Amino acid sequence: MKSDYLRAIESFALRAFLIAIGFQLFALLILVFGSDKVAVIQGAIIGIEESRMEQFKYDVKLQFYLFLNLFKIAGILLFGIPWAVLRFSKIFRDNGLETKKNEG
């Protein structure tokens, strides 16, 4: 029972970590290829003047980059490290050895 519970947590952590990585890659593509367009759209929505748009574009890129860094750190701390600990923990290795000994 305990092993099944830990394996379920491991599976969840791995899936969440992969989703976080996918989201980061998508956001990176937006940052690299479309950040100016996104900044123009956001600037128009919130009413940034045309004369201040260049500074606004720079600020949006910087804030988006900082958001990606925070998201990466959170993904690693909340999902990546727990998955690695559960995946390579002694509990799973010992349980697998006991199962093989019982079968053989």
mmCIF file with all atom_site columns, N, CA, C and O in Angstrom, residues 27-77:
data_model
loop_
_atom_site.group_PDB
_atom_site.id
_atom_site.type_symbol
_atom_site.label_atom_id
_atom_site.label_alt_id
_atom_site.label_comp_id
_atom_site.label_asym_id
_atom_site.label_entity_id
_atom_site.label_seq_id
_atom_site.pdbx_PDB_ins_code
_atom_site.Cartn_x
_atom_site.Cartn_y
_atom_site.Cartn_z
_atom_site.occupancy
_atom_site.B_iso_or_equiv
_atom_site.pdbx_formal_charge
_atom_site.auth_seq_id
_atom_site.auth_comp_id
_atom_site.auth_asym_id
_atom_site.auth_atom_id
_atom_site.pdbx_PDB_model_num
ATOM 1   N N  . ALA A 1 27 ? 6.537  29.443 -23.388 1.00 0.00 ? 27 ALA A N  1
ATOM 2   C CA . ALA A 1 27 ? 6.743  30.838 -22.996 1.00 0.00 ? 27 ALA A CA 1
ATOM 3   C C  . ALA A 1 27 ? 8.063  31.369 -23.548 1.00 0.00 ? 27 ALA A C  1
ATOM 4   O O  . ALA A 1 27 ? 8.155  32.545 -23.929 1.00 0.00 ? 27 ALA A O  1
ATOM 5   N N  . LEU A 1 28 ? 9.086  30.510 -23.621 1.00 0.00 ? 28 LEU A N  1
ATOM 6   C CA . LEU A 1 28 ? 10.355 30.936 -24.196 1.00 0.00 ? 28 LEU A CA 1
ATOM 7   C C  . LEU A 1 28 ? 10.203 31.264 -25.678 1.00 0.00 ? 28 LEU A C  1
ATOM 8   O O  . LEU A 1 28 ? 10.769 32.253 -26.162 1.00 0.00 ? 28 LEU A O  1
ATOM 9   N N  . LEU A 1 29 ? 9.439  30.458 -26.399 1.00 0.00 ? 29 LEU A N  1
ATOM 10  C CA . LEU A 1 29 ? 9.189  30.758 -27.811 1.00 0.00 ? 29 LEU A CA 1
ATOM 11  C C  . LEU A 1 29 ? 8.457  32.083 -27.969 1.00 0.00 ? 29 LEU A C  1
ATOM 12  O O  . LEU A 1 29 ? 8.758  32.858 -28.885 1.00 0.00 ? 29 LEU A O  1
ATOM 13  N N  . ILE A 1 30 ? 7.500  32.334 -27.103 1.00 0.00 ? 30 ILE A N  1
ATOM 14  C CA . ILE A 1 30 ? 6.797  33.625 -27.151 1.00 0.00 ? 30 ILE A CA 1
ATOM 15  C C  . ILE A 1 30 ? 7.771  34.756 -26.868 1.00 0.00 ? 30 ILE A C  1
ATOM 16  O O  . ILE A 1 30 ? 7.751  35.792 -27.537 1.00 0.00 ? 30 ILE A O  1
ATOM 17  N N  . LEU A 1 31 ? 8.651  34.573 -25.883 1.00 0.00 ? 31 LEU A N  1
ATOM 18  C CA . LEU A 1 31 ? 9.612  35.609 -25.529 1.00 0.00 ? 31 LEU A CA 1
ATOM 19  C C  . LEU A 1 31 ? 10.576 35.887 -26.674 1.00 0.00 ? 31 LEU A C  1
ATOM 20  O O  . LEU A 1 31 ? 10.871 37.041 -26.983 1.00 0.00 ? 31 LEU A O  1
ATOM 21  N N  . VAL A 1 32 ? 11.042 34.844 -27.335 1.00 0.00 ? 32 VAL A N  1
ATOM 22  C CA . VAL A 1 32 ? 12.037 35.015 -28.397 1.00 0.00 ? 32 VAL A CA 1
ATOM 23  C C  . VAL A 1 32 ? 11.410 35.572 -29.673 1.00 0.00 ? 32 VAL A C  1
ATOM 24  O O  . VAL A 1 32 ? 11.932 36.505 -30.285 1.00 0.00 ? 32 VAL A O  1
ATOM 25  N N  . PHE A 1 33 ? 10.274 35.008 -30.070 1.00 0.00 ? 33 PHE A N  1
ATOM 26  C CA . PHE A 1 33 ? 9.732  35.355 -31.385 1.00 0.00 ? 33 PHE A CA 1
ATOM 27  C C  . PHE A 1 33 ? 8.579  36.361 -31.371 1.00 0.00 ? 33 PHE A C  1
ATOM 28  O O  . PHE A 1 33 ? 8.335  37.023 -32.364 1.00 0.00 ? 33 PHE A O  1
ATOM 29  N N  . GLY A 1 34 ? 7.845  36.471 -30.279 1.00 0.00 ? 34 GLY A N  1
ATOM 30  C CA . GLY A 1 34 ? 6.664  37.305 -30.326 1.00 0.00 ? 34 GLY A CA 1
ATOM 31  C C  . GLY A 1 34 ? 6.513  38.315 -29.217 1.00 0.00 ? 34 GLY A C  1
ATOM 32  O O  . GLY A 1 34 ? 5.432  38.853 -29.005 1.00 0.00 ? 34 GLY A O  1
ATOM 33  N N  . SER A 1 35 ? 7.594  38.601 -28.499 1.00 0.00 ? 35 SER A N  1
ATOM 34  C CA . SER A 1 35 ? 7.446  39.481 -27.341 1.00 0.00 ? 35 SER A CA 1
ATOM 35  C C  . SER A 1 35 ? 7.100  40.914 -27.738 1.00 0.00 ? 35 SER A C  1
ATOM 36  O O  . SER A 1 35 ? 6.358  41.597 -27.029 1.00 0.00 ? 35 SER A O  1
ATOM 37  N N  . ASP A 1 36 ? 7.607  41.371 -28.869 1.00 0.00 ? 36 ASP A N  1
ATOM 38  C CA . ASP A 1 36 ? 7.269  42.730 -29.296 1.00 0.00 ? 36 ASP A CA 1
ATOM 39  C C  . ASP A 1 36 ? 5.784  42.844 -29.641 1.00 0.00 ? 36 ASP A C  1
ATOM 40  O O  . ASP A 1 36 ? 5.131  43.823 -29.285 1.00 0.00 ? 36 ASP A O  1
ATOM 41  N N  . LYS A 1 37 ? 5.255  41.832 -30.316 1.00 0.00 ? 37 LYS A N  1
ATOM 42  C CA . LYS A 1 37 ? 3.831  41.853 -30.665 1.00 0.00 ? 37 LYS A CA 1
ATOM 43  C C  . LYS A 1 37 ? 2.958  41.782 -29.420 1.00 0.00 ? 37 LYS A C  1
ATOM 44  O O  . LYS A 1 37 ? 1.952  42.479 -29.318 1.00 0.00 ? 37 LYS A O  1
ATOM 45  N N  . VAL A 1 38 ? 3.366  40.932 -28.478 1.00 0.00 ? 38 VAL A N  1
ATOM 46  C CA . VAL A 1 38 ? 2.616  40.816 -27.225 1.00 0.00 ? 38 VAL A CA 1
ATOM 47  C C  . VAL A 1 38 ? 2.663  42.142 -26.471 1.00 0.00 ? 38 VAL A C  1
ATOM 48  O O  . VAL A 1 38 ? 1.655  42.596 -25.925 1.00 0.00 ? 38 VAL A O  1
ATOM 49  N N  . ALA A 1 39 ? 3.831  42.777 -26.437 1.00 0.00 ? 39 ALA A N  1
ATOM 50  C CA . ALA A 1 39 ? 3.964  44.054 -25.736 1.00 0.00 ? 39 ALA A CA 1
ATOM 51  C C  . ALA A 1 39 ? 3.103  45.140 -26.374 1.00 0.00 ? 39 ALA A C  1
ATOM 52  O O  . ALA A 1 39 ? 2.486  45.943 -25.671 1.00 0.00 ? 39 ALA A O  1
ATOM 53  N N  . VAL A 1 40 ? 3.040  45.151 -27.705 1.00 0.00 ? 40 VAL A N  1
ATOM 54  C CA . VAL A 1 40 ? 2.209  46.149 -28.396 1.00 0.00 ? 40 VAL A CA 1
ATOM 55  C C  . VAL A 1 40 ? 0.735  45.930 -28.068 1.00 0.00 ? 40 VAL A C  1
ATOM 56  O O  . VAL A 1 40 ? -0.003 46.875 -27.783 1.00 0.00 ? 40 VAL A O  1
ATOM 57  N N  . ILE A 1 41 ? 0.301  44.665 -28.082 1.00 0.00 ? 41 ILE A N  1
ATOM 58  C CA . ILE A 1 41 ? -1.097 44.362 -27.758 1.00 0.00 ? 41 ILE A CA 1
ATOM 59  C C  . ILE A 1 41 ? -1.415 44.751 -26.312 1.00 0.00 ? 41 ILE A C  1
ATOM 60  O O  . ILE A 1 41 ? -2.427 45.395 -26.045 1.00 0.00 ? 41 ILE A O  1
ATOM 61  N N  . GLN A 1 42 ? -0.523 44.383 -25.388 1.00 0.00 ? 42 GLN A N  1
ATOM 62  C CA . GLN A 1 42 ? -0.756 44.732 -23.986 1.00 0.00 ? 42 GLN A CA 1
ATOM 63  C C  . GLN A 1 42 ? -0.710 46.235 -23.776 1.00 0.00 ? 42 GLN A C  1
ATOM 64  O O  . GLN A 1 42 ? -1.498 46.789 -23.003 1.00 0.00 ? 42 GLN A O  1
ATOM 65  N N  . GLY A 1 43 ? 0.221  46.894 -24.455 1.00 0.00 ? 43 GLY A N  1
ATOM 66  C CA . GLY A 1 43 ? 0.307  48.347 -24.339 1.00 0.00 ? 43 GLY A CA 1
ATOM 67  C C  . GLY A 1 43 ? -0.952 49.036 -24.839 1.00 0.00 ? 43 GLY A C  1
ATOM 68  O O  . GLY A 1 43 ? -1.423 50.005 -24.246 1.00 0.00 ? 43 GLY A O  1
ATOM 69  N N  . ALA A 1 44 ? -1.503 48.534 -25.941 1.00 0.00 ? 44 ALA A N  1
ATOM 70  C CA . ALA A 1 44 ? -2.745 49.110 -26.467 1.00 0.00 ? 44 ALA A CA 1
ATOM 71  C C  . ALA A 1 44 ? -3.905 48.874 -25.506 1.00 0.00 ? 44 ALA A C  1
ATOM 72  O O  . ALA A 1 44 ? -4.767 49.749 -25.340 1.00 0.00 ? 44 ALA A O  1
ATOM 73  N N  . ILE A 1 45 ? -3.934 47.714 -24.874 1.00 0.00 ? 45 ILE A N  1
ATOM 74  C CA . ILE A 1 45 ? -5.030 47.403 -23.948 1.00 0.00 ? 45 ILE A CA 1
ATOM 75  C C  . ILE A 1 45 ? -4.991 48.310 -22.729 1.00 0.00 ? 45 ILE A C  1
ATOM 76  O O  . ILE A 1 45 ? -6.030 48.824 -22.299 1.00 0.00 ? 45 ILE A O  1
ATOM 77  N N  . ILE A 1 46 ? -3.794 48.536 -22.191 1.00 0.00 ? 46 ILE A N  1
ATOM 78  C CA . ILE A 1 46 ? -3.729 49.347 -20.964 1.00 0.00 ? 46 ILE A CA 1
ATOM 79  C C  . ILE A 1 46 ? -3.487 50.824 -21.234 1.00 0.00 ? 46 ILE A C  1
ATOM 80  O O  . ILE A 1 46 ? -3.445 51.618 -20.298 1.00 0.00 ? 46 ILE A O  1
ATOM 81  N N  . GLY A 1 47 ? -3.336 51.210 -22.501 1.00 0.00 ? 47 GLY A N  1
ATOM 82  C CA . GLY A 1 47 ? -3.282 52.628 -22.853 1.00 0.00 ? 47 GLY A CA 1
ATOM 83  C C  . GLY A 1 47 ? -1.907 53.257 -22.763 1.00 0.00 ? 47 GLY A C  1
ATOM 84  O O  . GLY A 1 47 ? -1.796 54.426 -22.375 1.00 0.00 ? 47 GLY A O  1
ATOM 85  N N  . ILE A 1 48 ? -0.863 52.552 -23.121 1.00 0.00 ? 48 ILE A N  1
ATOM 86  C CA . ILE A 1 48 ? 0.488  53.120 -23.137 1.00 0.00 ? 48 ILE A CA 1
ATOM 87  C C  . ILE A 1 48 ? 0.615  54.023 -24.363 1.00 0.00 ? 48 ILE A C  1
ATOM 88  O O  . ILE A 1 48 ? 0.222  53.651 -25.466 1.00 0.00 ? 48 ILE A O  1
ATOM 89  N N  . GLU A 1 49 ? 1.175  55.198 -24.158 1.00 0.00 ? 49 GLU A N  1
ATOM 90  C CA . GLU A 1 49 ? 1.361  56.143 -25.257 1.00 0.00 ? 49 GLU A CA 1
ATOM 91  C C  . GLU A 1 49 ? 2.416  55.624 -26.230 1.00 0.00 ? 49 GLU A C  1
ATOM 92  O O  . GLU A 1 49 ? 3.334  54.908 -25.843 1.00 0.00 ? 49 GLU A O  1
ATOM 93  N N  . GLU A 1 50 ? 2.286  55.997 -27.484 1.00 0.00 ? 50 GLU A N  1
ATOM 94  C CA . GLU A 1 50 ? 3.217  55.537 -28.519 1.00 0.00 ? 50 GLU A CA 1
ATOM 95  C C  . GLU A 1 50 ? 4.652  55.988 -28.226 1.00 0.00 ? 50 GLU A C  1
ATOM 96  O O  . GLU A 1 50 ? 5.601  55.276 -28.521 1.00 0.00 ? 50 GLU A O  1
ATOM 97  N N  . SER A 1 51 ? 4.806  57.156 -27.630 1.00 0.00 ? 51 SER A N  1
ATOM 98  C CA . SER A 1 51 ? 6.147  57.659 -27.334 1.00 0.00 ? 51 SER A CA 1
ATOM 99  C C  . SER A 1 51 ? 6.847  56.837 -26.241 1.00 0.00 ? 51 SER A C  1
ATOM 100 O O  . SER A 1 51 ? 8.070  56.818 -26.173 1.00 0.00 ? 51 SER A O  1
ATOM 101 N N  . ARG A 1 52 ? 6.092  56.148 -25.406 1.00 0.00 ? 52 ARG A N  1
ATOM 102 C CA . ARG A 1 52 ? 6.674  55.355 -24.315 1.00 0.00 ? 52 ARG A CA 1
ATOM 103 C C  . ARG A 1 52 ? 6.669  53.855 -24.619 1.00 0.00 ? 52 ARG A C  1
ATOM 104 O O  . ARG A 1 52 ? 7.040  53.054 -23.758 1.00 0.00 ? 52 ARG A O  1
ATOM 105 N N  . MET A 1 53 ? 6.304  53.486 -25.830 1.00 0.00 ? 53 MET A N  1
ATOM 106 C CA . MET A 1 53 ? 6.146  52.069 -26.157 1.00 0.00 ? 53 MET A CA 1
ATOM 107 C C  . MET A 1 53 ? 7.476  51.311 -26.137 1.00 0.00 ? 53 MET A C  1
ATOM 108 O O  . MET A 1 53 ? 7.527  50.156 -25.720 1.00 0.00 ? 53 MET A O  1
ATOM 109 N N  . GLU A 1 54 ? 8.583  51.929 -26.563 1.00 0.00 ? 54 GLU A N  1
ATOM 110 C CA . GLU A 1 54 ? 9.877  51.227 -26.563 1.00 0.00 ? 54 GLU A CA 1
ATOM 111 C C  . GLU A 1 54 ? 10.296 50.841 -25.149 1.00 0.00 ? 54 GLU A C  1
ATOM 112 O O  . GLU A 1 54 ? 10.764 49.731 -24.912 1.00 0.00 ? 54 GLU A O  1
ATOM 113 N N  . GLN A 1 55 ? 10.137 51.756 -24.207 1.00 0.00 ? 55 GLN A N  1
ATOM 114 C CA . GLN A 1 55 ? 10.464 51.435 -22.816 1.00 0.00 ? 55 GLN A CA 1
ATOM 115 C C  . GLN A 1 55 ? 9.517  50.367 -22.283 1.00 0.00 ? 55 GLN A C  1
ATOM 116 O O  . GLN A 1 55 ? 9.931  49.468 -21.555 1.00 0.00 ? 55 GLN A O  1
ATOM 117 N N  . PHE A 1 56 ? 8.249  50.435 -22.672 1.00 0.00 ? 56 PHE A N  1
ATOM 118 C CA . PHE A 1 56 ? 7.276  49.429 -22.235 1.00 0.00 ? 56 PHE A CA 1
ATOM 119 C C  . PHE A 1 56 ? 7.637  48.050 -22.777 1.00 0.00 ? 56 PHE A C  1
ATOM 120 O O  . PHE A 1 56 ? 7.548  47.057 -22.056 1.00 0.00 ? 56 PHE A O  1
ATOM 121 N N  . LYS A 1 57 ? 8.076  47.975 -24.050 1.00 0.00 ? 57 LYS A N  1
ATOM 122 C CA . LYS A 1 57 ? 8.483  46.698 -24.633 1.00 0.00 ? 57 LYS A CA 1
ATOM 123 C C  . LYS A 1 57 ? 9.647  46.098 -23.843 1.00 0.00 ? 57 LYS A C  1
ATOM 124 O O  . LYS A 1 57 ? 9.673  44.900 -23.572 1.00 0.00 ? 57 LYS A O  1
ATOM 125 N N  . TYR A 1 58 ? 10.607 46.932 -23.482 1.00 0.00 ? 58 TYR A N  1
ATOM 126 C CA . TYR A 1 58 ? 11.745 46.460 -22.696 1.00 0.00 ? 58 TYR A CA 1
ATOM 127 C C  . TYR A 1 58 ? 11.275 45.952 -21.333 1.00 0.00 ? 58 TYR A C  1
ATOM 128 O O  . TYR A 1 58 ? 11.709 44.896 -20.877 1.00 0.00 ? 58 TYR A O  1
ATOM 129 N N  . ASP A 1 59 ? 10.399 46.685 -20.688 1.00 0.00 ? 59 ASP A N  1
ATOM 130 C CA . ASP A 1 59 ? 9.899  46.285 -19.380 1.00 0.00 ? 59 ASP A CA 1
ATOM 131 C C  . ASP A 1 59 ? 9.122  44.975 -19.442 1.00 0.00 ? 59 ASP A C  1
ATOM 132 O O  . ASP A 1 59 ? 9.250  44.128 -18.561 1.00 0.00 ? 59 ASP A O  1
ATOM 133 N N  . VAL A 1 60 ? 8.326  44.800 -20.487 1.00 0.00 ? 60 VAL A N  1
ATOM 134 C CA . VAL A 1 60 ? 7.555  43.565 -20.637 1.00 0.00 ? 60 VAL A CA 1
ATOM 135 C C  . VAL A 1 60 ? 8.493  42.376 -20.821 1.00 0.00 ? 60 VAL A C  1
ATOM 136 O O  . VAL A 1 60 ? 8.295  41.320 -20.212 1.00 0.00 ? 60 VAL A O  1
ATOM 137 N N  . LYS A 1 61 ? 9.509  42.536 -21.655 1.00 0.00 ? 61 LYS A N  1
ATOM 138 C CA . LYS A 1 61 ? 10.471 41.445 -21.855 1.00 0.00 ? 61 LYS A CA 1
ATOM 139 C C  . LYS A 1 61 ? 11.176 41.094 -20.553 1.00 0.00 ? 61 LYS A C  1
ATOM 140 O O  . LYS A 1 61 ? 11.350 39.916 -20.228 1.00 0.00 ? 61 LYS A O  1
ATOM 141 N N  . LEU A 1 62 ? 11.585 42.081 -19.808 1.00 0.00 ? 62 LEU A N  1
ATOM 142 C CA . LEU A 1 62 ? 12.279 41.854 -18.548 1.00 0.00 ? 62 LEU A CA 1
ATOM 143 C C  . LEU A 1 62 ? 11.368 41.156 -17.532 1.00 0.00 ? 62 LEU A C  1
ATOM 144 O O  . LEU A 1 62 ? 11.776 40.185 -16.886 1.00 0.00 ? 62 LEU A O  1
ATOM 145 N N  . GLN A 1 63 ? 10.144 41.616 -17.413 1.00 0.00 ? 63 GLN A N  1
ATOM 146 C CA . GLN A 1 63 ? 9.203  40.987 -16.485 1.00 0.00 ? 63 GLN A CA 1
ATOM 147 C C  . GLN A 1 63 ? 8.872  39.562 -16.906 1.00 0.00 ? 63 GLN A C  1
ATOM 148 O O  . GLN A 1 63 ? 8.763  38.670 -16.065 1.00 0.00 ? 63 GLN A O  1
ATOM 149 N N  . PHE A 1 64 ? 8.723  39.336 -18.186 1.00 0.00 ? 64 PHE A N  1
ATOM 150 C CA . PHE A 1 64 ? 8.429  37.994 -18.677 1.00 0.00 ? 64 PHE A CA 1
ATOM 151 C C  . PHE A 1 64 ? 9.605  37.053 -18.415 1.00 0.00 ? 64 PHE A C  1
ATOM 152 O O  . PHE A 1 64 ? 9.430  35.901 -18.026 1.00 0.00 ? 64 PHE A O  1
ATOM 153 N N  . TYR A 1 65 ? 10.821 37.542 -18.614 1.00 0.00 ? 65 TYR A N  1
ATOM 154 C CA . TYR A 1 65 ? 12.015 36.749 -18.346 1.00 0.00 ? 65 TYR A CA 1
ATOM 155 C C  . TYR A 1 65 ? 12.109 36.407 -16.859 1.00 0.00 ? 65 TYR A C  1
ATOM 156 O O  . TYR A 1 65 ? 12.423 35.267 -16.499 1.00 0.00 ? 65 TYR A O  1
ATOM 157 N N  . LEU A 1 66 ? 11.830 37.361 -16.000 1.00 0.00 ? 66 LEU A N  1
ATOM 158 C CA . LEU A 1 66 ? 11.841 37.101 -14.557 1.00 0.00 ? 66 LEU A CA 1
ATOM 159 C C  . LEU A 1 66 ? 10.756 36.099 -14.170 1.00 0.00 ? 66 LEU A C  1
ATOM 160 O O  . LEU A 1 66 ? 10.973 35.225 -13.324 1.00 0.00 ? 66 LEU A O  1
ATOM 161 N N  . PHE A 1 67 ? 9.581  36.203 -14.794 1.00 0.00 ? 67 PHE A N  1
ATOM 162 C CA . PHE A 1 67 ? 8.513  35.242 -14.544 1.00 0.00 ? 67 PHE A CA 1
ATOM 163 C C  . PHE A 1 67 ? 8.949  33.835 -14.936 1.00 0.00 ? 67 PHE A C  1
ATOM 164 O O  . PHE A 1 67 ? 8.696  32.873 -14.207 1.00 0.00 ? 67 PHE A O  1
ATOM 165 N N  . LEU A 1 68 ? 9.609  33.694 -16.079 1.00 0.00 ? 68 LEU A N  1
ATOM 166 C CA . LEU A 1 68 ? 10.093 32.380 -16.506 1.00 0.00 ? 68 LEU A CA 1
ATOM 167 C C  . LEU A 1 68 ? 11.099 31.808 -15.506 1.00 0.00 ? 68 LEU A C  1
ATOM 168 O O  . LEU A 1 68 ? 11.076 30.620 -15.211 1.00 0.00 ? 68 LEU A O  1
ATOM 169 N N  . ASN A 1 69 ? 11.973 32.647 -14.989 1.00 0.00 ? 69 ASN A N  1
ATOM 170 C CA . ASN A 1 69 ? 12.937 32.178 -13.995 1.00 0.00 ? 69 ASN A CA 1
ATOM 171 C C  . ASN A 1 69 ? 12.245 31.713 -12.723 1.00 0.00 ? 69 ASN A C  1
ATOM 172 O O  . ASN A 1 69 ? 12.588 30.666 -12.176 1.00 0.00 ? 69 ASN A O  1
ATOM 173 N N  . LEU A 1 70 ? 11.281 32.469 -12.250 1.00 0.00 ? 70 LEU A N  1
ATOM 174 C CA . LEU A 1 70 ? 10.549 32.068 -11.044 1.00 0.00 ? 70 LEU A CA 1
ATOM 175 C C  . LEU A 1 70 ? 9.760  30.784 -11.280 1.00 0.00 ? 70 LEU A C  1
ATOM 176 O O  . LEU A 1 70 ? 9.702  29.904 -10.412 1.00 0.00 ? 70 LEU A O  1
ATOM 177 N N  . PHE A 1 71 ? 9.173  30.663 -12.450 1.00 0.00 ? 71 PHE A N  1
ATOM 178 C CA . PHE A 1 71 ? 8.413  29.456 -12.777 1.00 0.00 ? 71 PHE A CA 1
ATOM 179 C C  . PHE A 1 71 ? 9.332  28.239 -12.857 1.00 0.00 ? 71 PHE A C  1
ATOM 180 O O  . PHE A 1 71 ? 8.972  27.138 -12.430 1.00 0.00 ? 71 PHE A O  1
ATOM 181 N N  . LYS A 1 72 ? 10.528 28.436 -13.405 1.00 0.00 ? 72 LYS A N  1
ATOM 182 C CA . LYS A 1 72 ? 11.499 27.343 -13.494 1.00 0.00 ? 72 LYS A CA 1
ATOM 183 C C  . LYS A 1 72 ? 11.930 26.890 -12.101 1.00 0.00 ? 72 LYS A C  1
ATOM 184 O O  . LYS A 1 72 ? 11.972 25.696 -11.806 1.00 0.00 ? 72 LYS A O  1
ATOM 185 N N  . ILE A 1 73 ? 12.233 27.836 -11.234 1.00 0.00 ? 73 ILE A N  1
ATOM 186 C CA . ILE A 1 73 ? 12.636 27.499 -9.873  1.00 0.00 ? 73 ILE A CA 1
ATOM 187 C C  . ILE A 1 73 ? 11.511 26.784 -9.141  1.00 0.00 ? 73 ILE A C  1
ATOM 188 O O  . ILE A 1 73 ? 11.732 25.776 -8.467  1.00 0.00 ? 73 ILE A O  1
ATOM 189 N N  . ALA A 1 74 ? 10.293 27.288 -9.284  1.00 0.00 ? 74 ALA A N  1
ATOM 190 C CA . ALA A 1 74 ? 9.147  26.651 -8.620  1.00 0.00 ? 74 ALA A CA 1
ATOM 191 C C  . ALA A 1 74 ? 8.920  25.242 -9.157  1.00 0.00 ? 74 ALA A C  1
ATOM 192 O O  . ALA A 1 74 ? 8.649  24.310 -8.382  1.00 0.00 ? 74 ALA A O  1
ATOM 193 N N  . GLY A 1 75 ? 9.033  25.054 -10.467 1.00 0.00 ? 75 GLY A N  1
ATOM 194 C CA . GLY A 1 75 ? 8.854  23.729 -11.057 1.00 0.00 ? 75 GLY A CA 1
ATOM 195 C C  . GLY A 1 75 ? 9.882  22.733 -10.563 1.00 0.00 ? 75 GLY A C  1
ATOM 196 O O  . GLY A 1 75 ? 9.565  21.586 -10.249 1.00 0.00 ? 75 GLY A O  1
ATOM 197 N N  . ILE A 1 76 ? 11.111 23.176 -10.469 1.00 0.00 ? 76 ILE A N  1
ATOM 198 C CA . ILE A 1 76 ? 12.168 22.283 -9.979  1.00 0.00 ? 76 ILE A CA 1
ATOM 199 C C  . ILE A 1 76 ? 11.960 21.959 -8.505  1.00 0.00 ? 76 ILE A C  1
ATOM 200 O O  . ILE A 1 76 ? 12.059 20.796 -8.097  1.00 0.00 ? 76 ILE A O  1
ATOM 201 N N  . LEU A 1 77 ? 11.667 22.974 -7.700  1.00 0.00 ? 77 LEU A N  1
ATOM 202 C CA . LEU A 1 77 ? 11.505 22.742 -6.261  1.00 0.00 ? 77 LEU A CA 1
ATOM 203 C C  . LEU A 1 77 ? 10.254 21.940 -5.926  1.00 0.00 ? 77 LEU A C  1
ATOM 204 O O  . LEU A 1 77 ? 10.281 21.070 -5.053  1.00 0.00 ? 77 LEU A O  1
#
